[in-house]
Short mmCIF file of N, CA and C in Angstrom, two decimals:
data_model
loop_
_atom_site.label_atom_id
_atom_site.label_comp_id
_atom_site.label_asym_id
_atom_site.label_seq_id
_atom_site.Cartn_x
_atom_site.Cartn_y
_atom_site.Cartn_z
N MET A 20 -13.52 -13.65 -12.11
CA MET A 20 -12.17 -13.97 -11.68
C MET A 20 -12.21 -15.27 -10.88
N GLU A 21 -11.28 -16.14 -11.15
CA GLU A 21 -11.11 -17.34 -10.35
C GLU A 21 -10.11 -17.04 -9.24
N ALA A 22 -10.55 -17.17 -8.00
CA ALA A 22 -9.69 -16.85 -6.86
C ALA A 22 -8.58 -17.90 -6.74
N LEU A 23 -7.34 -17.44 -6.65
CA LEU A 23 -6.19 -18.31 -6.42
C LEU A 23 -5.90 -18.43 -4.93
N TYR A 24 -6.31 -17.43 -4.19
CA TYR A 24 -6.08 -17.39 -2.74
C TYR A 24 -7.11 -16.45 -2.13
N THR A 25 -7.57 -16.76 -0.96
CA THR A 25 -8.49 -15.89 -0.24
C THR A 25 -7.93 -15.64 1.16
N ALA A 26 -7.72 -14.37 1.48
CA ALA A 26 -7.30 -13.98 2.82
C ALA A 26 -8.56 -13.66 3.61
N THR A 27 -8.65 -14.21 4.81
CA THR A 27 -9.82 -13.98 5.65
C THR A 27 -9.37 -13.51 7.02
N THR A 28 -9.95 -12.40 7.45
CA THR A 28 -9.67 -11.90 8.79
C THR A 28 -10.99 -11.65 9.51
N THR A 29 -10.89 -11.66 10.82
CA THR A 29 -12.03 -11.33 11.66
C THR A 29 -11.66 -10.11 12.50
N VAL A 30 -12.49 -9.10 12.43
CA VAL A 30 -12.29 -7.88 13.22
C VAL A 30 -13.40 -7.82 14.26
N ARG A 31 -13.00 -7.54 15.47
CA ARG A 31 -13.95 -7.34 16.56
C ARG A 31 -13.65 -6.01 17.23
N GLY A 32 -14.65 -5.18 17.38
CA GLY A 32 -14.47 -3.92 18.10
C GLY A 32 -14.02 -2.75 17.25
N GLY A 33 -14.03 -2.88 15.94
CA GLY A 33 -13.65 -1.77 15.06
C GLY A 33 -12.25 -1.25 15.31
N ARG A 34 -12.09 0.05 15.25
CA ARG A 34 -10.77 0.68 15.38
C ARG A 34 -10.17 0.55 16.78
N GLU A 35 -10.94 0.18 17.75
CA GLU A 35 -10.42 -0.01 19.11
C GLU A 35 -10.52 -1.48 19.52
N GLY A 36 -10.53 -2.37 18.54
CA GLY A 36 -10.70 -3.80 18.81
C GLY A 36 -9.48 -4.62 18.49
N SER A 37 -9.71 -5.67 17.68
CA SER A 37 -8.62 -6.56 17.30
C SER A 37 -8.90 -7.14 15.92
N VAL A 38 -7.84 -7.64 15.31
CA VAL A 38 -7.95 -8.31 14.02
C VAL A 38 -7.14 -9.60 14.09
N THR A 39 -7.71 -10.67 13.55
CA THR A 39 -7.05 -11.98 13.54
C THR A 39 -7.31 -12.63 12.18
N SER A 40 -6.27 -13.20 11.60
CA SER A 40 -6.45 -13.93 10.33
C SER A 40 -6.95 -15.34 10.63
N SER A 41 -7.58 -15.93 9.63
CA SER A 41 -8.16 -17.26 9.81
C SER A 41 -7.11 -18.31 10.13
N ASP A 42 -5.87 -18.10 9.70
CA ASP A 42 -4.80 -19.06 10.00
C ASP A 42 -4.04 -18.73 11.28
N GLY A 43 -4.41 -17.61 11.93
CA GLY A 43 -3.79 -17.22 13.19
C GLY A 43 -2.45 -16.52 13.06
N VAL A 44 -1.93 -16.36 11.85
CA VAL A 44 -0.63 -15.72 11.66
C VAL A 44 -0.70 -14.23 11.99
N LEU A 45 -1.77 -13.59 11.59
CA LEU A 45 -1.97 -12.17 11.87
C LEU A 45 -2.87 -12.06 13.09
N LYS A 46 -2.38 -11.40 14.12
CA LYS A 46 -3.17 -11.22 15.33
C LYS A 46 -2.70 -9.94 16.00
N HIS A 47 -3.52 -8.89 15.89
CA HIS A 47 -3.13 -7.59 16.42
C HIS A 47 -4.29 -6.90 17.12
N ASP A 48 -3.94 -6.14 18.14
CA ASP A 48 -4.89 -5.20 18.72
C ASP A 48 -4.94 -3.99 17.80
N LEU A 49 -6.07 -3.33 17.79
CA LEU A 49 -6.24 -2.12 17.01
C LEU A 49 -6.43 -0.93 17.94
N SER A 50 -5.83 0.20 17.58
CA SER A 50 -5.97 1.43 18.36
C SER A 50 -6.21 2.59 17.42
N MET A 51 -7.12 3.45 17.80
CA MET A 51 -7.39 4.66 17.03
C MET A 51 -6.26 5.65 17.26
N PRO A 52 -5.64 6.18 16.18
CA PRO A 52 -4.58 7.18 16.36
C PRO A 52 -5.10 8.42 17.08
N LYS A 53 -4.23 9.04 17.86
CA LYS A 53 -4.60 10.27 18.57
C LYS A 53 -5.06 11.34 17.59
N GLU A 54 -4.44 11.37 16.40
CA GLU A 54 -4.78 12.38 15.40
C GLU A 54 -6.23 12.26 14.94
N LEU A 55 -6.82 11.08 15.15
CA LEU A 55 -8.22 10.86 14.76
C LEU A 55 -9.14 10.88 15.98
N GLY A 56 -8.61 11.30 17.12
CA GLY A 56 -9.41 11.41 18.32
C GLY A 56 -9.38 10.17 19.21
N GLY A 57 -8.49 9.24 18.91
CA GLY A 57 -8.41 8.01 19.70
C GLY A 57 -7.37 8.07 20.80
N SER A 58 -7.17 6.92 21.40
CA SER A 58 -6.23 6.81 22.52
C SER A 58 -4.78 6.76 22.08
N GLY A 59 -4.56 6.38 20.81
CA GLY A 59 -3.19 6.25 20.33
C GLY A 59 -2.46 5.10 21.00
N GLY A 60 -3.19 4.09 21.41
CA GLY A 60 -2.62 2.95 22.13
C GLY A 60 -1.58 2.20 21.34
N SER A 61 -1.20 1.04 21.84
CA SER A 61 -0.10 0.27 21.26
C SER A 61 -0.52 -0.59 20.07
N GLY A 62 -1.81 -0.59 19.71
CA GLY A 62 -2.27 -1.39 18.59
C GLY A 62 -1.99 -0.73 17.26
N THR A 63 -2.13 -1.51 16.21
CA THR A 63 -2.00 -0.98 14.85
C THR A 63 -3.34 -0.36 14.45
N ASN A 64 -3.43 0.08 13.20
CA ASN A 64 -4.69 0.66 12.73
C ASN A 64 -4.89 0.30 11.26
N PRO A 65 -6.09 0.48 10.74
CA PRO A 65 -6.36 0.09 9.36
C PRO A 65 -5.45 0.75 8.33
N GLU A 66 -5.05 1.99 8.58
CA GLU A 66 -4.18 2.68 7.63
C GLU A 66 -2.80 2.03 7.57
N GLN A 67 -2.27 1.64 8.73
CA GLN A 67 -0.97 0.95 8.74
C GLN A 67 -1.07 -0.40 8.04
N LEU A 68 -2.15 -1.12 8.28
CA LEU A 68 -2.32 -2.42 7.65
C LEU A 68 -2.45 -2.27 6.13
N PHE A 69 -3.20 -1.28 5.69
CA PHE A 69 -3.36 -1.02 4.26
C PHE A 69 -2.02 -0.61 3.64
N ALA A 70 -1.28 0.26 4.32
CA ALA A 70 0.02 0.69 3.83
C ALA A 70 0.98 -0.49 3.67
N ALA A 71 0.96 -1.40 4.65
CA ALA A 71 1.83 -2.58 4.58
C ALA A 71 1.45 -3.47 3.41
N GLY A 72 0.17 -3.74 3.27
CA GLY A 72 -0.29 -4.60 2.18
C GLY A 72 -0.01 -4.00 0.82
N TYR A 73 -0.33 -2.72 0.67
CA TYR A 73 -0.15 -2.05 -0.61
C TYR A 73 1.34 -1.99 -0.95
N GLY A 74 2.17 -1.61 0.01
CA GLY A 74 3.61 -1.51 -0.24
C GLY A 74 4.23 -2.83 -0.65
N ALA A 75 3.85 -3.91 0.03
CA ALA A 75 4.40 -5.23 -0.29
C ALA A 75 3.94 -5.69 -1.68
N CYS A 76 2.66 -5.48 -1.97
CA CYS A 76 2.13 -5.87 -3.27
C CYS A 76 2.79 -5.05 -4.39
N TYR A 77 2.93 -3.75 -4.17
CA TYR A 77 3.54 -2.87 -5.16
C TYR A 77 4.99 -3.26 -5.43
N GLU A 78 5.75 -3.56 -4.38
CA GLU A 78 7.15 -3.95 -4.60
C GLU A 78 7.24 -5.25 -5.39
N SER A 79 6.34 -6.18 -5.13
CA SER A 79 6.33 -7.42 -5.91
C SER A 79 5.98 -7.15 -7.38
N ALA A 80 5.04 -6.25 -7.62
CA ALA A 80 4.70 -5.87 -8.99
C ALA A 80 5.90 -5.22 -9.68
N LEU A 81 6.61 -4.37 -8.95
CA LEU A 81 7.80 -3.70 -9.47
C LEU A 81 8.87 -4.73 -9.85
N ALA A 82 9.09 -5.71 -9.00
CA ALA A 82 10.07 -6.77 -9.29
C ALA A 82 9.66 -7.56 -10.53
N ASN A 83 8.38 -7.83 -10.66
CA ASN A 83 7.88 -8.57 -11.82
C ASN A 83 8.12 -7.80 -13.12
N ILE A 84 7.80 -6.52 -13.12
CA ILE A 84 8.00 -5.68 -14.31
C ILE A 84 9.49 -5.58 -14.63
N ALA A 85 10.32 -5.35 -13.63
CA ALA A 85 11.77 -5.24 -13.86
C ALA A 85 12.33 -6.53 -14.45
N ARG A 86 11.91 -7.67 -13.92
CA ARG A 86 12.36 -8.97 -14.43
C ARG A 86 11.98 -9.13 -15.91
N LYS A 87 10.74 -8.76 -16.25
CA LYS A 87 10.28 -8.87 -17.65
C LYS A 87 11.08 -7.97 -18.57
N GLU A 88 11.58 -6.85 -18.04
CA GLU A 88 12.34 -5.90 -18.85
C GLU A 88 13.85 -6.11 -18.75
N GLY A 89 14.27 -7.15 -18.03
CA GLY A 89 15.68 -7.47 -17.92
C GLY A 89 16.46 -6.50 -17.05
N VAL A 90 15.78 -5.86 -16.12
CA VAL A 90 16.43 -4.90 -15.22
C VAL A 90 16.65 -5.58 -13.88
N SER A 91 17.88 -5.51 -13.40
CA SER A 91 18.23 -6.10 -12.12
C SER A 91 18.05 -5.07 -11.01
N LEU A 92 17.23 -5.42 -10.02
CA LEU A 92 16.98 -4.52 -8.89
C LEU A 92 17.73 -4.99 -7.66
N HIS A 93 18.25 -4.04 -6.89
CA HIS A 93 18.96 -4.34 -5.65
C HIS A 93 18.58 -3.30 -4.60
N ASP A 94 18.36 -3.77 -3.38
CA ASP A 94 18.10 -2.88 -2.24
C ASP A 94 16.91 -1.94 -2.46
N VAL A 95 15.88 -2.45 -3.12
CA VAL A 95 14.67 -1.65 -3.34
C VAL A 95 14.00 -1.37 -2.00
N GLU A 96 13.47 -0.18 -1.86
CA GLU A 96 12.73 0.18 -0.66
C GLU A 96 11.49 0.95 -1.07
N ILE A 97 10.35 0.52 -0.55
CA ILE A 97 9.09 1.20 -0.78
C ILE A 97 8.58 1.72 0.55
N ASN A 98 8.43 3.02 0.65
CA ASN A 98 7.79 3.62 1.83
C ASN A 98 6.37 3.97 1.40
N SER A 99 5.43 3.17 1.87
CA SER A 99 4.03 3.34 1.51
C SER A 99 3.36 4.20 2.56
N ASN A 100 2.90 5.37 2.15
CA ASN A 100 2.28 6.34 3.05
C ASN A 100 0.79 6.39 2.77
N VAL A 101 -0.02 6.01 3.74
CA VAL A 101 -1.48 6.09 3.59
C VAL A 101 -1.97 7.19 4.51
N MET A 102 -2.58 8.19 3.89
CA MET A 102 -3.10 9.33 4.63
C MET A 102 -4.62 9.23 4.71
N ILE A 103 -5.18 9.65 5.83
CA ILE A 103 -6.63 9.74 5.97
C ILE A 103 -6.96 11.17 6.34
N GLY A 104 -7.99 11.69 5.72
CA GLY A 104 -8.40 13.05 5.99
C GLY A 104 -9.89 13.23 5.73
N LYS A 105 -10.36 14.41 6.01
CA LYS A 105 -11.78 14.72 5.83
C LYS A 105 -12.14 14.75 4.34
N ASP A 106 -13.30 14.20 4.05
CA ASP A 106 -13.89 14.27 2.71
C ASP A 106 -14.94 15.37 2.75
N GLU A 107 -14.61 16.50 2.18
CA GLU A 107 -15.50 17.67 2.25
C GLU A 107 -16.82 17.43 1.53
N SER A 108 -16.87 16.48 0.61
CA SER A 108 -18.11 16.27 -0.15
C SER A 108 -19.22 15.65 0.68
N ASP A 109 -18.85 14.84 1.69
CA ASP A 109 -19.90 14.18 2.48
C ASP A 109 -19.67 14.26 3.99
N GLY A 110 -18.62 14.95 4.41
CA GLY A 110 -18.35 15.07 5.84
C GLY A 110 -17.67 13.86 6.46
N GLY A 111 -17.44 12.83 5.66
CA GLY A 111 -16.77 11.63 6.15
C GLY A 111 -15.26 11.73 5.99
N PHE A 112 -14.64 10.61 5.68
CA PHE A 112 -13.18 10.55 5.53
C PHE A 112 -12.83 9.94 4.18
N ARG A 113 -11.61 10.20 3.74
CA ARG A 113 -11.11 9.59 2.51
C ARG A 113 -9.62 9.31 2.66
N LEU A 114 -9.13 8.42 1.82
CA LEU A 114 -7.72 8.03 1.85
C LEU A 114 -6.97 8.59 0.65
N ALA A 115 -5.67 8.72 0.81
CA ALA A 115 -4.74 9.02 -0.28
C ALA A 115 -3.46 8.24 0.01
N VAL A 116 -2.70 7.97 -1.03
CA VAL A 116 -1.48 7.17 -0.91
C VAL A 116 -0.33 7.88 -1.62
N ARG A 117 0.84 7.84 -0.99
CA ARG A 117 2.08 8.27 -1.66
C ARG A 117 3.08 7.15 -1.49
N MET A 118 3.58 6.65 -2.61
CA MET A 118 4.62 5.63 -2.61
C MET A 118 5.96 6.33 -2.84
N ASP A 119 6.85 6.28 -1.85
CA ASP A 119 8.21 6.76 -2.01
C ASP A 119 9.04 5.55 -2.43
N ILE A 120 9.55 5.57 -3.65
CA ILE A 120 10.16 4.41 -4.28
C ILE A 120 11.66 4.64 -4.45
N LYS A 121 12.46 3.80 -3.79
CA LYS A 121 13.91 3.91 -3.89
C LYS A 121 14.42 2.74 -4.72
N LEU A 122 15.05 3.07 -5.85
CA LEU A 122 15.61 2.07 -6.76
C LEU A 122 17.09 2.40 -6.99
N PRO A 123 17.95 2.08 -6.01
CA PRO A 123 19.37 2.42 -6.13
C PRO A 123 19.99 1.82 -7.39
N GLY A 124 20.81 2.63 -8.04
CA GLY A 124 21.55 2.16 -9.21
C GLY A 124 20.76 2.16 -10.50
N ILE A 125 19.51 2.60 -10.47
CA ILE A 125 18.69 2.66 -11.68
C ILE A 125 18.58 4.13 -12.11
N GLU A 126 18.87 4.40 -13.39
CA GLU A 126 18.78 5.75 -13.91
C GLU A 126 17.36 6.28 -13.70
N ARG A 127 17.24 7.56 -13.34
CA ARG A 127 15.97 8.14 -12.91
C ARG A 127 14.83 7.92 -13.90
N SER A 128 15.03 8.18 -15.18
CA SER A 128 13.93 8.03 -16.14
C SER A 128 13.48 6.57 -16.24
N LYS A 129 14.43 5.64 -16.14
CA LYS A 129 14.08 4.22 -16.17
C LYS A 129 13.34 3.85 -14.88
N ALA A 130 13.79 4.37 -13.75
CA ALA A 130 13.13 4.10 -12.47
C ALA A 130 11.68 4.61 -12.50
N GLU A 131 11.47 5.81 -13.03
CA GLU A 131 10.12 6.35 -13.13
C GLU A 131 9.25 5.52 -14.06
N ASP A 132 9.82 5.03 -15.16
CA ASP A 132 9.09 4.17 -16.09
C ASP A 132 8.68 2.86 -15.42
N LEU A 133 9.62 2.24 -14.69
CA LEU A 133 9.30 0.99 -13.98
C LEU A 133 8.23 1.23 -12.92
N ALA A 134 8.34 2.35 -12.20
CA ALA A 134 7.37 2.66 -11.14
C ALA A 134 5.97 2.81 -11.73
N LYS A 135 5.86 3.50 -12.86
CA LYS A 135 4.56 3.70 -13.49
C LYS A 135 3.99 2.37 -14.00
N LYS A 136 4.82 1.54 -14.61
CA LYS A 136 4.36 0.25 -15.11
C LYS A 136 3.93 -0.68 -13.97
N ALA A 137 4.66 -0.62 -12.86
CA ALA A 137 4.29 -1.43 -11.70
C ALA A 137 2.94 -0.98 -11.15
N HIS A 138 2.68 0.32 -11.19
CA HIS A 138 1.41 0.86 -10.72
C HIS A 138 0.25 0.36 -11.60
N GLU A 139 0.49 0.22 -12.87
CA GLU A 139 -0.54 -0.31 -13.78
C GLU A 139 -0.78 -1.80 -13.52
N PHE A 140 0.23 -2.52 -13.08
CA PHE A 140 0.19 -3.97 -12.91
C PHE A 140 -0.27 -4.42 -11.52
N CYS A 141 0.03 -3.65 -10.49
CA CYS A 141 -0.22 -4.02 -9.11
C CYS A 141 -1.71 -4.20 -8.81
N PRO A 142 -2.12 -5.33 -8.22
CA PRO A 142 -3.54 -5.53 -7.88
C PRO A 142 -4.11 -4.47 -6.93
N TYR A 143 -3.32 -3.99 -5.97
CA TYR A 143 -3.82 -2.93 -5.08
C TYR A 143 -4.05 -1.64 -5.87
N SER A 144 -3.14 -1.33 -6.79
CA SER A 144 -3.31 -0.14 -7.62
C SER A 144 -4.56 -0.27 -8.49
N LYS A 145 -4.77 -1.44 -9.03
CA LYS A 145 -5.97 -1.66 -9.84
C LYS A 145 -7.23 -1.49 -9.00
N ALA A 146 -7.20 -2.01 -7.77
CA ALA A 146 -8.38 -1.94 -6.89
C ALA A 146 -8.71 -0.51 -6.48
N THR A 147 -7.69 0.33 -6.36
CA THR A 147 -7.92 1.70 -5.88
C THR A 147 -8.03 2.72 -7.02
N ARG A 148 -7.71 2.32 -8.24
CA ARG A 148 -7.67 3.26 -9.36
C ARG A 148 -9.01 3.97 -9.52
N GLY A 149 -8.95 5.29 -9.54
CA GLY A 149 -10.15 6.09 -9.69
C GLY A 149 -10.91 6.32 -8.39
N ASN A 150 -10.45 5.68 -7.31
CA ASN A 150 -11.12 5.82 -6.03
C ASN A 150 -10.35 6.68 -5.04
N ILE A 151 -9.02 6.58 -5.07
CA ILE A 151 -8.19 7.39 -4.19
C ILE A 151 -7.01 7.94 -4.99
N ASP A 152 -6.48 9.06 -4.54
CA ASP A 152 -5.29 9.63 -5.18
C ASP A 152 -4.08 8.82 -4.76
N VAL A 153 -3.28 8.41 -5.76
CA VAL A 153 -2.03 7.70 -5.51
C VAL A 153 -0.91 8.46 -6.21
N GLU A 154 0.08 8.87 -5.44
CA GLU A 154 1.25 9.58 -5.97
C GLU A 154 2.44 8.63 -5.95
N LEU A 155 3.13 8.52 -7.09
CA LEU A 155 4.36 7.75 -7.17
C LEU A 155 5.52 8.73 -7.10
N ASN A 156 6.37 8.57 -6.10
CA ASN A 156 7.47 9.49 -5.87
C ASN A 156 8.78 8.71 -5.89
N VAL A 157 9.47 8.73 -7.03
CA VAL A 157 10.75 8.05 -7.14
C VAL A 157 11.80 8.95 -6.50
N VAL A 158 12.45 8.42 -5.46
CA VAL A 158 13.44 9.21 -4.71
C VAL A 158 14.83 8.66 -4.90
#
């Protein structure tokens, strides 16, 4: 693959540290959620960052597919839910994703078809395929 863009971040201190992008646009403290045994401080966490990235990428893929199919989208909303839980196979943790997809004004079967095609097209979906469970939930 020829890279068209490379995002670079620096993380210091892991889940209780900070993350900064090379261009300085992204700069956040990180806090471990209370549910995972952390302080639950005011910082973000890797799951929120992943959910934001995946949701934004998925919505762009959805818009691309809709445009190719001549479907006009309005007021689309993607609620990207990234869950972390115990992985019983090795005692560690694993992720799962549920995309709640709102496509107002689009007939349900067409909305589900667009959602599935966007999932096939989205780079985040391609990267996670076969590695984590992803549920598409057209609401």
